[in-house]
Amino acid sequence: MTMTPTAPPQQPPPPEPIPPIKIKGQRSIAWTRRKLALKRFWAVYRRNAMGMAGLIILVIIVVLALIAPLIVDPTDLDPALAQGIPFSPPSTEHFLGTDNFGRDVFAMVIFGARISLLVGLAATLVTMVIGAGVGIYGGYYGGRIDSVLNAFTNWFLVIPWIALAIVLTSLLGPSLFNIIMVIGITSWAGTARLVRAQALSVRERPYVERSNALGASNWHMITRHILPNVFPVIFANTVLTVALSILSETTLALLGLGDPNSISWGTIINESFEAGALSAGYWWWLIPPGIAIVLVTLSFTMCGFALDEVMNPRLRKR
Amino acid sequence: MSVLEVKDLSVTYKTMAGDVPAVRGVDLRIDKGEVLGLAGESGCGKSTIAGALLRLHPSGTKIEGTAMLDGEDVLTMSPGRLRAVRWFGASIVFQGAMHAMNPVKRIGEQLAEPIIVHKQADEKQAKVRVGALLEQVGLPARRMEDYPHELSGGQKQRVMIAMALACGPSLVIADEPTTALDVMVQAQVLKLLKELQNDLGLAMLFITHDLSVLVEVSDRLAIMYAGKIIEEGPATSVFEDPQHPYTKALAAAFPAIGDERFRRAPSGLGGDPPDPMAIPSGCSFHPRCPSAFDDCSSVNPPLFVAGEGRRAACLLVEGAHAGAKETTA
Amino acid sequence: MGSRRYLLRKIVQAIGTLVFVLTFNFFLFRVMPSDPVQLLARSQRLSRADVAELQSNLGLDKPMIEQYVVYMGNTVTGEFGVGLQSAVPVTELIGSRLWPTILLVGTATFFSTAFGILIGIKGGWRRGSTFDTSSLMGSLVLYSMPEGWLGMILLIVFAGTLGWFPAGGYSSGGDLTGFAHITDVLNHLFLPMLTLTLGYIGEYAIFMRSSLLEVKEEDFILTARAKGLRDKSVRRYHAVPNALLPTFTLVFYSLGFVLGGSIIVETVYSWPGLGQLTYQAIQELDYPLIQGIFLLFSSAVIFFNLLADLLYGHIDPRIREA
């Protein structure tokens, strides 16, 4: 038997579905709050003269480092291919003169920015990861773990970084990777101590206790409560650490422990020193890389100090 | 002769965000042996007055008006004269429980310091005097060898009181002296203050937000709101029969157990005190006032006579006591 | 009573750190890919037989634990081995270089601390003044300078171009005695000392300034002013003593850095101290010597930190009684 297919009885078309209101939940609220906090932070930071000056210099240097291949021909840096007459003072052809191989010093200083910044930032990353890791772990878990980690931190704090760095680098060999690791290993303790103190104080706060009582997992507590509150403190510390890492790389390079295969400002100065620039008076080879180091370190330091003032209201000008 | 006579005192802080008028035209008068209580919520400007009387605010703060202390205007004194008058003409009892004392010096040294600085005695004599001062506030003289961290909150406050009395001032300004203390200790310290004031015949300006404390200690009361005095008069009558709506609310917020008036739950006052940089037009209290009417938002009432020796800055008061002559200056 | 416990705890901690350092030192050289003899072999091209002989001489063929015990024993008796290049005992090598470094680092620390603190106080008390802004900038610039490079600049300018000071070394040789000798040494000392001083003065000035700024906000400063004290007296008797406390610890903790800085400064100026010795040891990969210097360095810093903790416990009344 067949049924004549009939259209279903005409019903009024269903009303347009109301587009669901996007209730993204807790996360989006938190992010909106953070964006607002960032805006407020920037408004205050912008008024800090030292911070702005530092930031501007920093941006210029970073940009120069990034576009280095565009300004300077990398082949100029190869000792075998160098064009210039060795040891010549500044001229129109070579603004900053040449080194012992006839390489253009200006080119080397521009390119040196890359390695110096790279090492500074990478070493800081290592320092922060180890330091913050140890600090948060010990500060949060407390008890035995904390005692052990704290003792460990104190030991590393006491050992003079340069002595340890010398020992490690001379044993492991001065490759770029080793230098980054060595600086990281010798610098993490200061950060760890700072982070631990902050983690301890955050842990005591009522909302953390509440979260714990509600059964939050350790991971949740650490990532949602401890980390965000520890972050501002370590941020200023991180910036200052970059400055110190760059200086550390320079110090190691001056001691002859720099990576002989890469050009950093420290290695340029070291080479000039070893080649007798002091007595021969090759000031154009010696001075510019040093000035570059001072500028970069200074800008990071100024930013770090400004950050400290911005985040620590007691130091602010009324 | 009054010990303190303040006329039209205004204090404006200079901050990065702009000028902050913390005190806007205040008149005060304290006679010898009299205690004037100054009450108000945080931020109304009462502590600012204390600092202004000894010119302790950061340079750049604009202070206008006159403040006659023992007949001399503090606000126009030379720096040298000012230093001589500080502590000797008027002293301040700070909140001792906080860090009002140098943590690395013995309290005996700190007590002797103003005595020696004002050349009232040499070191030896000063030491004797320090011992006497400590005993006067109920502490054994040997405590002068202690450091501040070795004292309890109440003991530190007693030391602050002793310190304020060190140079024999005419006026003692007590700035929230009991606020940070436990209730029991508060009572002890208050009792001590009352006794000393009585025995030594001191003029005192007692500043606090706690009205119930003031009633016990003061002869006269002045209530501050948003940088101005909005009511003043004899202490008990202001407390028991407040004329200004704000005073009424303030008095109602401090219930006394057993007092019939507080049978019902203590009432609070909604809202917050105004931001000094955004003071409401007309009467500064009108946004929070339960009895506000139309004129309140446009007319800024001066202090009207509100009874025998009483004044209040409210249009309702003007109406109620219209025609009454002011009987006290 | 309490302070004695504090003392004891700090001493025990220091000894613990020292033991850790010694152990670390021991294992570092043994855990590395090659043992000391192989490292030496690399740099000196020894034959297999020589290597084997040296290894057994140095006891490297014995089990690790036994080596460790021997090592610790040697440390206690002061046996640190012999320099690879010179065959002179490490202790002797170090001993002969000790005094010049003490002289250099001692004077530099003294001047940098004294002037740094004074500058920090003056700047911090009058924040925003011309002195403050300029001294802060100056301090920041000096802080950002590598000491070695600064040394080179000063050398070129003052010894090279201007010729005011000798270009390096400890003394002019010859037979100068007594006063003439002292002046001669001081003449040679000046530039390296100036370099080290400038290298660290910035840090102390900045820190003291911050410390003073924080103390200025404290209530007891207001009390002091209210008592009728002159501004100078408030600064001198109330602000500075409190601000000095954390600076005091900083100075001691920084000694390790100053010692580190002396390595390159001595090298630049050919100043015959431990720093220059270290530089040479690195160049020659003289591991026993490096080890010995590392130990000395670490021990010195541990000792100074301990000294700082003990002294601090004495000067801060809040800790004294605790």
mmCIF file of N, CA and C in Angstrom, chain A residues 164-249:
data_model
loop_
_atom_site.group_PDB
_atom_site.id
_atom_site.type_symbol
_atom_site.label_atom_id
_atom_site.label_comp_id
_atom_site.label_asym_id
_atom_site.label_seq_id
_atom_site.Cartn_x
_atom_site.Cartn_y
_atom_site.Cartn_z
ATOM 1 N N LEU A 164 83.471 29.137 39.711
ATOM 2 C CA LEU A 164 82.801 27.957 39.192
ATOM 3 C C LEU A 164 82.738 27.992 37.674
ATOM 4 N N ALA A 165 82.472 29.170 37.140
ATOM 5 C CA ALA A 165 82.377 29.295 35.684
ATOM 6 C C ALA A 165 83.703 28.962 35.029
ATOM 7 N N ILE A 166 84.766 29.448 35.633
ATOM 8 C CA ILE A 166 86.089 29.160 35.069
ATOM 9 C C ILE A 166 86.344 27.659 35.069
ATOM 10 N N VAL A 167 86.081 27.052 36.214
ATOM 11 C CA VAL A 167 86.317 25.618 36.323
ATOM 12 C C VAL A 167 85.503 24.843 35.288
ATOM 13 N N LEU A 168 84.223 25.148 35.220
ATOM 14 C CA LEU A 168 83.361 24.396 34.311
ATOM 15 C C LEU A 168 83.725 24.638 32.849
ATOM 16 N N THR A 169 83.951 25.892 32.506
ATOM 17 C CA THR A 169 84.222 26.183 31.101
ATOM 18 C C THR A 169 85.548 25.598 30.659
ATOM 19 N N SER A 170 86.539 25.653 31.538
ATOM 20 C CA SER A 170 87.828 25.108 31.113
ATOM 21 C C SER A 170 87.760 23.589 31.001
ATOM 22 N N LEU A 171 86.864 22.979 31.741
ATOM 23 C CA LEU A 171 86.720 21.531 31.642
ATOM 24 C C LEU A 171 85.879 21.122 30.440
ATOM 25 N N LEU A 172 84.786 21.849 30.222
ATOM 26 C CA LEU A 172 83.849 21.448 29.190
ATOM 27 C C LEU A 172 84.219 21.977 27.818
ATOM 28 N N GLY A 173 85.041 23.005 27.800
ATOM 29 C CA GLY A 173 85.353 23.596 26.509
ATOM 30 C C GLY A 173 84.415 24.752 26.217
ATOM 31 N N PRO A 174 84.953 25.804 25.642
ATOM 32 C CA PRO A 174 84.182 27.040 25.476
ATOM 33 C C PRO A 174 83.318 27.091 24.218
ATOM 34 N N SER A 175 82.294 26.255 24.160
ATOM 35 C CA SER A 175 81.372 26.400 23.037
ATOM 36 C C SER A 175 80.248 27.315 23.474
ATOM 37 N N LEU A 176 79.512 27.820 22.516
ATOM 38 C CA LEU A 176 78.428 28.759 22.847
ATOM 39 C C LEU A 176 77.420 28.104 23.784
ATOM 40 N N PHE A 177 77.087 26.866 23.478
ATOM 41 C CA PHE A 177 76.126 26.158 24.307
ATOM 42 C C PHE A 177 76.642 26.012 25.728
ATOM 43 N N ASN A 178 77.914 25.609 25.849
ATOM 44 C CA ASN A 178 78.478 25.439 27.185
ATOM 45 C C ASN A 178 78.467 26.741 27.967
ATOM 46 N N ILE A 179 78.820 27.809 27.288
ATOM 47 C CA ILE A 179 78.870 29.101 27.980
ATOM 48 C C ILE A 179 77.482 29.473 28.495
ATOM 49 N N ILE A 180 76.478 29.280 27.638
ATOM 50 C CA ILE A 180 75.116 29.593 28.071
ATOM 51 C C ILE A 180 74.745 28.758 29.291
ATOM 52 N N MET A 181 75.031 27.472 29.230
ATOM 53 C CA MET A 181 74.685 26.606 30.359
ATOM 54 C C MET A 181 75.455 27.007 31.611
ATOM 55 N N VAL A 182 76.743 27.300 31.424
ATOM 56 C CA VAL A 182 77.560 27.640 32.593
ATOM 57 C C VAL A 182 77.055 28.911 33.268
ATOM 58 N N ILE A 183 76.727 29.915 32.471
ATOM 59 C CA ILE A 183 76.213 31.151 33.072
ATOM 60 C C ILE A 183 74.896 30.859 33.786
ATOM 61 N N GLY A 184 74.058 30.062 33.140
ATOM 62 C CA GLY A 184 72.785 29.710 33.768
ATOM 63 C C GLY A 184 72.990 28.977 35.085
ATOM 64 N N ILE A 185 73.908 28.005 35.066
ATOM 65 C CA ILE A 185 74.134 27.205 36.267
ATOM 66 C C ILE A 185 74.717 28.044 37.390
ATOM 67 N N THR A 186 75.517 29.043 37.063
ATOM 68 C CA THR A 186 76.136 29.819 38.139
ATOM 69 C C THR A 186 75.272 30.976 38.605
ATOM 70 N N SER A 187 74.160 31.237 37.912
ATOM 71 C CA SER A 187 73.377 32.419 38.283
ATOM 72 C C SER A 187 72.008 32.127 38.866
ATOM 73 N N TRP A 188 71.572 30.872 38.833
ATOM 74 C CA TRP A 188 70.174 30.609 39.166
ATOM 75 C C TRP A 188 69.836 30.844 40.632
ATOM 76 N N ALA A 189 70.844 30.753 41.507
ATOM 77 C CA ALA A 189 70.556 30.754 42.942
ATOM 78 C C ALA A 189 69.904 32.050 43.421
ATOM 79 N N GLY A 190 70.331 33.177 42.864
ATOM 80 C CA GLY A 190 69.749 34.449 43.296
ATOM 81 C C GLY A 190 68.258 34.502 42.995
ATOM 82 N N THR A 191 67.916 34.068 41.780
ATOM 83 C CA THR A 191 66.508 34.037 41.399
ATOM 84 C C THR A 191 65.725 33.074 42.281
ATOM 85 N N ALA A 192 66.330 31.914 42.542
ATOM 86 C CA ALA A 192 65.635 30.906 43.346
ATOM 87 C C ALA A 192 65.273 31.463 44.713
ATOM 88 N N ARG A 193 66.208 32.190 45.291
ATOM 89 C CA ARG A 193 65.938 32.714 46.622
ATOM 90 C C ARG A 193 64.783 33.705 46.591
ATOM 91 N N LEU A 194 64.803 34.576 45.580
ATOM 92 C CA LEU A 194 63.760 35.583 45.442
ATOM 93 C C LEU A 194 62.397 34.930 45.236
ATOM 94 N N VAL A 195 62.372 33.946 44.331
ATOM 95 C CA VAL A 195 61.113 33.290 44.003
ATOM 96 C C VAL A 195 60.577 32.517 45.194
ATOM 97 N N ARG A 196 61.472 31.858 45.888
ATOM 98 C CA ARG A 196 61.048 31.075 47.049
ATOM 99 C C ARG A 196 60.373 31.959 48.090
ATOM 100 N N ALA A 197 60.996 33.125 48.364
ATOM 101 C CA ALA A 197 60.417 34.035 49.341
ATOM 102 C C ALA A 197 59.013 34.454 48.917
ATOM 103 N N GLN A 198 58.868 34.738 47.648
ATOM 104 C CA GLN A 198 57.570 35.161 47.150
ATOM 105 C C GLN A 198 56.559 34.024 47.196
ATOM 106 N N ALA A 199 57.010 32.841 46.801
ATOM 107 C CA ALA A 199 56.102 31.692 46.812
ATOM 108 C C ALA A 199 55.627 31.407 48.232
ATOM 109 N N LEU A 200 56.532 31.529 49.183
ATOM 110 C CA LEU A 200 56.163 31.291 50.583
ATOM 111 C C LEU A 200 55.079 32.253 51.029
ATOM 112 N N SER A 201 55.239 33.523 50.647
ATOM 113 C CA SER A 201 54.247 34.487 51.107
ATOM 114 C C SER A 201 52.918 34.284 50.401
ATOM 115 N N VAL A 202 52.957 33.903 49.121
ATOM 116 C CA VAL A 202 51.703 33.687 48.397
ATOM 117 C C VAL A 202 50.961 32.492 48.978
ATOM 118 N N ARG A 203 51.732 31.490 49.351
ATOM 119 C CA ARG A 203 51.132 30.261 49.866
ATOM 120 C C ARG A 203 50.301 30.521 51.111
ATOM 121 N N GLU A 204 50.708 31.555 51.872
ATOM 122 C CA GLU A 204 50.012 31.841 53.114
ATOM 123 C C GLU A 204 48.713 32.592 52.901
ATOM 124 N N ARG A 205 48.494 33.071 51.682
ATOM 125 C CA ARG A 205 47.321 33.922 51.498
ATOM 126 C C ARG A 205 46.030 33.137 51.595
ATOM 127 N N PRO A 206 44.983 33.794 52.087
ATOM 128 C CA PRO A 206 43.706 33.111 52.352
ATOM 129 C C PRO A 206 43.143 32.391 51.131
ATOM 130 N N TYR A 207 43.223 33.020 49.943
ATOM 131 C CA TYR A 207 42.534 32.382 48.824
ATOM 132 C C TYR A 207 43.242 31.109 48.392
ATOM 133 N N VAL A 208 44.527 31.046 48.704
ATOM 134 C CA VAL A 208 45.249 29.824 48.383
ATOM 135 C C VAL A 208 44.813 28.707 49.330
ATOM 136 N N GLU A 209 44.689 29.100 50.588
ATOM 137 C CA GLU A 209 44.244 28.127 51.587
ATOM 138 C C GLU A 209 42.865 27.595 51.231
ATOM 139 N N ARG A 210 42.022 28.522 50.791
ATOM 140 C CA ARG A 210 40.665 28.161 50.419
ATOM 141 C C ARG A 210 40.666 27.191 49.262
ATOM 142 N N SER A 211 41.504 27.517 48.279
ATOM 143 C CA SER A 211 41.584 26.667 47.102
ATOM 144 C C SER A 211 42.002 25.259 47.494
ATOM 145 N N ASN A 212 42.937 25.210 48.407
ATOM 146 C CA ASN A 212 43.417 23.929 48.883
ATOM 147 C C ASN A 212 42.313 23.152 49.580
ATOM 148 N N ALA A 213 41.561 23.896 50.408
ATOM 149 C CA ALA A 213 40.475 23.241 51.138
ATOM 150 C C ALA A 213 39.428 22.705 50.179
ATOM 151 N N LEU A 214 39.260 23.372 49.053
ATOM 152 C CA LEU A 214 38.284 22.915 48.084
ATOM 153 C C LEU A 214 38.791 21.735 47.275
ATOM 154 N N GLY A 215 40.014 21.334 47.549
ATOM 155 C CA GLY A 215 40.522 20.127 46.898
ATOM 156 C C GLY A 215 41.271 20.377 45.607
ATOM 157 N N ALA A 216 41.813 21.567 45.446
ATOM 158 C CA ALA A 216 42.543 21.836 44.206
ATOM 159 C C ALA A 216 43.806 20.991 44.149
ATOM 160 N N SER A 217 44.156 20.574 42.954
ATOM 161 C CA SER A 217 45.362 19.770 42.818
ATOM 162 C C SER A 217 46.580 20.665 42.934
ATOM 163 N N ASN A 218 47.724 20.087 43.217
ATOM 164 C CA ASN A 218 48.948 20.868 43.343
ATOM 165 C C ASN A 218 49.240 21.630 42.064
ATOM 166 N N TRP A 219 49.038 20.945 40.956
ATOM 167 C CA TRP A 219 49.317 21.583 39.675
ATOM 168 C C TRP A 219 48.467 22.834 39.496
ATOM 169 N N HIS A 220 47.175 22.692 39.843
ATOM 170 C CA HIS A 220 46.249 23.826 39.740
ATOM 171 C C HIS A 220 46.716 24.968 40.611
ATOM 172 N N MET A 221 47.082 24.644 41.853
ATOM 173 C CA MET A 221 47.513 25.673 42.781
ATOM 174 C C MET A 221 48.733 26.400 42.251
ATOM 175 N N ILE A 222 49.675 25.609 41.743
ATOM 176 C CA ILE A 222 50.914 26.232 41.292
ATOM 177 C C ILE A 222 50.669 27.100 40.062
ATOM 178 N N THR A 223 49.955 26.560 39.094
ATOM 179 C CA THR A 223 49.809 27.332 37.861
ATOM 180 C C THR A 223 48.792 28.455 37.993
ATOM 181 N N ARG A 224 47.730 28.247 38.776
ATOM 182 C CA ARG A 224 46.708 29.274 38.826
ATOM 183 C C ARG A 224 46.924 30.312 39.909
ATOM 184 N N HIS A 225 47.584 29.918 40.997
ATOM 185 C CA HIS A 225 47.722 30.866 42.100
ATOM 186 C C HIS A 225 49.151 31.339 42.315
ATOM 187 N N ILE A 226 50.044 30.384 42.482
ATOM 188 C CA ILE A 226 51.403 30.757 42.822
ATOM 189 C C ILE A 226 52.080 31.490 41.660
ATOM 190 N N LEU A 227 52.095 30.851 40.500
ATOM 191 C CA LEU A 227 52.810 31.439 39.366
ATOM 192 C C LEU A 227 52.379 32.859 39.023
ATOM 193 N N PRO A 228 51.077 33.103 38.844
ATOM 194 C CA PRO A 228 50.692 34.472 38.474
ATOM 195 C C PRO A 228 51.093 35.507 39.514
ATOM 196 N N ASN A 229 51.129 35.121 40.772
ATOM 197 C CA ASN A 229 51.493 36.099 41.788
ATOM 198 C C ASN A 229 52.990 36.238 41.972
ATOM 199 N N VAL A 230 53.707 35.227 41.552
ATOM 200 C CA VAL A 230 55.156 35.308 41.642
ATOM 201 C C VAL A 230 55.715 36.045 40.425
ATOM 202 N N PHE A 231 54.976 35.940 39.337
ATOM 203 C CA PHE A 231 55.444 36.496 38.071
ATOM 204 C C PHE A 231 55.928 37.946 38.127
ATOM 205 N N PRO A 232 55.168 38.887 38.683
ATOM 206 C CA PRO A 232 55.644 40.284 38.671
ATOM 207 C C PRO A 232 56.995 40.448 39.343
ATOM 208 N N VAL A 233 57.195 39.718 40.419
ATOM 209 C CA VAL A 233 58.462 39.834 41.129
ATOM 210 C C VAL A 233 59.613 39.351 40.273
ATOM 211 N N ILE A 234 59.405 38.220 39.601
ATOM 212 C CA ILE A 234 60.515 37.714 38.811
ATOM 213 C C ILE A 234 60.704 38.479 37.517
ATOM 214 N N PHE A 235 59.682 39.204 37.100
ATOM 215 C CA PHE A 235 59.840 39.917 35.842
ATOM 216 C C PHE A 235 60.971 40.943 35.921
ATOM 217 N N ALA A 236 60.946 41.783 36.967
ATOM 218 C CA ALA A 236 62.008 42.779 37.117
ATOM 219 C C ALA A 236 63.355 42.089 37.283
ATOM 220 N N ASN A 237 63.339 41.003 38.030
ATOM 221 C CA ASN A 237 64.572 40.268 38.256
ATOM 222 C C ASN A 237 65.124 39.703 36.954
ATOM 223 N N THR A 238 64.216 39.238 36.092
ATOM 224 C CA THR A 238 64.646 38.676 34.807
ATOM 225 C C THR A 238 65.383 39.714 33.988
ATOM 226 N N VAL A 239 64.804 40.901 33.904
ATOM 227 C CA VAL A 239 65.426 41.941 33.090
ATOM 228 C C VAL A 239 66.832 42.247 33.608
ATOM 229 N N LEU A 240 66.971 42.366 34.928
ATOM 230 C CA LEU A 240 68.295 42.630 35.489
ATOM 231 C C LEU A 240 69.227 41.453 35.243
ATOM 232 N N THR A 241 68.671 40.233 35.241
ATOM 233 C CA THR A 241 69.500 39.060 34.995
ATOM 234 C C THR A 241 70.074 39.070 33.590
ATOM 235 N N VAL A 242 69.291 39.565 32.631
ATOM 236 C CA VAL A 242 69.822 39.623 31.267
ATOM 237 C C VAL A 242 71.060 40.506 31.244
ATOM 238 N N ALA A 243 70.951 41.658 31.923
ATOM 239 C CA ALA A 243 72.091 42.573 31.980
ATOM 240 C C ALA A 243 73.308 41.854 32.558
ATOM 241 N N LEU A 244 73.103 41.152 33.643
ATOM 242 C CA LEU A 244 74.215 40.462 34.290
ATOM 243 C C LEU A 244 74.764 39.337 33.422
ATOM 244 N N SER A 245 73.872 38.661 32.705
ATOM 245 C CA SER A 245 74.335 37.560 31.850
ATOM 246 C C SER A 245 75.220 38.079 30.729
ATOM 247 N N ILE A 246 74.842 39.213 30.177
ATOM 248 C CA ILE A 246 75.667 39.785 29.112
ATOM 249 C C ILE A 246 77.038 40.153 29.665
ATOM 250 N N LEU A 247 77.035 40.740 30.864
ATOM 251 C CA LEU A 247 78.313 41.073 31.491
ATOM 252 C C LEU A 247 79.108 39.815 31.797
ATOM 253 N N SER A 248 78.430 38.764 32.222
ATOM 254 C CA SER A 248 79.125 37.516 32.529
ATOM 255 C C SER A 248 79.780 36.943 31.284
ATOM 256 N N GLU A 249 79.041 36.954 30.184
ATOM 257 C CA GLU A 249 79.614 36.435 28.932
ATOM 258 C C GLU A 249 80.841 37.232 28.565
#
